[in-house]
């Protein structure tokens, strides 16, 4: 059988010579050892669709805020004031908004009932 394994083999491009004789692969355990329990932070996901660390979609202009950050009290007050101003502007607009224009000379505006009772 040793004669059937030659040290030189003909290939399309030329001659190839083995640098060492073939030998048997050393024995290894058949199965892996059980992995130690991982923390939630260290958990490995098999599918990236369920991995929270993966960001989907366009991330060109995305601003990510830290989860533990507290809202800035100054910013909160400024937003609250802006809401109040917008609400007061809306009320003023409803109060002093456009009404029925004044009638032309020789005409009158009268109330008309449009819904049947």
CSV table of C-alpha atoms in Angstrom, one decimal:
chain,number,residue,atom,x,y,z
A,1,UNK,CA,0.0,0.0,0.0
A,2,UNK,CA,2.9,2.3,0.6
A,3,UNK,CA,3.9,1.9,-3.0
A,4,UNK,CA,0.4,3.1,-4.1
A,5,UNK,CA,1.0,6.4,-2.3
A,6,UNK,CA,3.6,8.1,-4.3
A,7,UNK,CA,5.4,11.2,-3.1
A,8,UNK,CA,5.0,12.9,-6.5
A,9,UNK,CA,1.8,13.5,-8.3
A,10,UNK,CA,1.3,14.8,-11.8
A,11,UNK,CA,-0.9,17.9,-12.0
A,12,UNK,CA,-1.9,20.0,-15.0
A,13,UNK,CA,0.7,22.7,-14.2
A,14,UNK,CA,3.5,20.4,-13.2
A,15,UNK,CA,4.9,18.2,-10.5
A,16,UNK,CA,3.9,18.5,-6.8
A,17,UNK,CA,6.0,17.1,-4.0
A,18,UNK,CA,4.7,16.5,-0.4
A,19,UNK,CA,6.7,18.2,2.3
A,20,UNK,CA,5.8,15.6,4.9
A,21,UNK,CA,4.3,12.2,5.1
A,22,UNK,CA,0.6,12.0,6.0
A,23,UNK,CA,-0.2,11.1,9.6
A,24,UNK,CA,-3.2,10.4,11.7
A,25,UNK,CA,-5.1,13.2,13.3
A,26,UNK,CA,-4.9,13.2,17.2
A,27,UNK,CA,-8.1,12.2,19.1
A,28,UNK,CA,-10.3,15.0,20.4
A,29,UNK,CA,-13.4,15.0,22.6
A,30,UNK,CA,-16.5,14.3,20.5
A,31,UNK,CA,-18.6,17.0,22.1
A,32,UNK,CA,-17.9,20.5,23.4
A,33,UNK,CA,-18.0,21.2,27.1
A,34,UNK,CA,-21.2,22.9,28.3
A,35,UNK,CA,-20.8,26.7,28.0
A,36,UNK,CA,-20.9,28.6,31.3
A,37,UNK,CA,-24.1,30.5,32.0
A,38,UNK,CA,-24.0,33.9,30.4
A,39,UNK,CA,-25.4,37.1,31.8
A,40,UNK,CA,-28.1,38.9,29.8
A,41,UNK,CA,-25.5,41.4,28.6
A,42,UNK,CA,-23.2,38.6,27.4
A,43,UNK,CA,-25.9,36.4,25.9
A,44,UNK,CA,-25.3,35.2,22.4
A,45,UNK,CA,-28.1,35.3,19.9
A,46,UNK,CA,-28.4,32.7,17.3
A,47,UNK,CA,-30.5,34.9,15.0
A,48,UNK,CA,-29.6,38.5,14.5
A,49,UNK,CA,-33.3,39.3,13.9
A,50,UNK,CA,-33.9,39.0,17.7
A,51,UNK,CA,-30.6,40.6,18.8
A,52,UNK,CA,-31.4,44.0,20.4
A,53,UNK,CA,-27.9,45.3,19.6
A,54,UNK,CA,-28.6,45.1,15.8
A,55,UNK,CA,-29.9,48.4,14.4
A,56,UNK,CA,-32.2,48.0,11.4
A,57,UNK,CA,-32.9,50.6,8.7
A,58,UNK,CA,-31.1,53.7,7.7
A,59,UNK,CA,-28.7,54.9,10.4
A,60,UNK,CA,-27.3,57.9,8.6
A,61,UNK,CA,-28.8,60.6,10.8
A,62,UNK,CA,-29.9,58.6,13.7
A,63,UNK,CA,-29.3,59.9,17.2
A,64,UNK,CA,-29.2,57.3,19.9
A,65,UNK,CA,-29.7,58.4,23.4
A,66,UNK,CA,-28.6,56.3,26.4
A,67,UNK,CA,-31.4,54.4,28.1
A,68,UNK,CA,-30.4,55.5,31.6
A,69,UNK,CA,-30.2,59.2,30.9
A,70,UNK,CA,-32.6,61.4,32.8
A,71,UNK,CA,-34.5,64.1,30.9
A,72,UNK,CA,-32.9,67.5,31.3
A,73,UNK,CA,-35.2,69.6,33.6
A,74,UNK,CA,-34.4,72.8,31.7
A,75,UNK,CA,-35.3,71.2,28.4
A,76,UNK,CA,-38.5,69.8,30.0
A,77,UNK,CA,-39.5,73.3,31.3
A,78,UNK,CA,-38.8,74.8,27.9
A,79,UNK,CA,-41.0,72.3,26.1
A,80,UNK,CA,-43.8,72.9,28.7
A,81,UNK,CA,-43.6,76.6,28.0
A,82,UNK,CA,-43.7,76.0,24.3
A,83,UNK,CA,-46.8,73.9,24.7
A,84,UNK,CA,-48.5,76.6,26.8
A,85,UNK,CA,-47.7,79.3,24.2
A,86,UNK,CA,-49.0,77.1,21.3
A,87,UNK,CA,-52.2,76.5,23.2
A,88,UNK,CA,-52.7,80.2,24.0
A,89,UNK,CA,-52.0,81.1,20.3
A,90,UNK,CA,-54.6,78.5,19.3
A,91,UNK,CA,-57.2,80.0,21.6
A,92,UNK,CA,-56.5,83.5,20.4
A,93,UNK,CA,-56.8,82.4,16.8
A,94,UNK,CA,-60.2,80.8,17.5
A,95,UNK,CA,-61.3,83.9,19.4
A,96,UNK,CA,-60.1,86.6,17.0
A,97,UNK,CA,-60.0,84.5,13.9
A,98,UNK,CA,-61.7,85.4,10.6
A,99,UNK,CA,-65.4,85.9,10.9
A,100,UNK,CA,-68.1,86.6,8.4
A,101,UNK,CA,-67.1,89.7,6.5
A,102,UNK,CA,-69.1,92.9,6.8
A,103,UNK,CA,-72.0,93.0,4.3
A,104,UNK,CA,-71.8,95.2,1.2
A,105,UNK,CA,-73.7,98.5,1.1
A,106,UNK,CA,-77.4,98.0,1.1
A,107,UNK,CA,-77.3,94.4,2.3
A,108,UNK,CA,-77.7,92.6,5.7
A,109,UNK,CA,-76.2,89.5,7.3
A,110,UNK,CA,-79.0,87.4,8.8
A,111,UNK,CA,-79.0,84.1,10.7
A,112,UNK,CA,-80.4,81.3,8.6
A,113,UNK,CA,-81.6,78.0,9.9
A,114,UNK,CA,-80.1,75.2,7.8
A,115,UNK,CA,-81.0,72.2,9.9
A,116,UNK,CA,-84.6,71.0,10.0
A,117,UNK,CA,-86.1,70.7,13.4
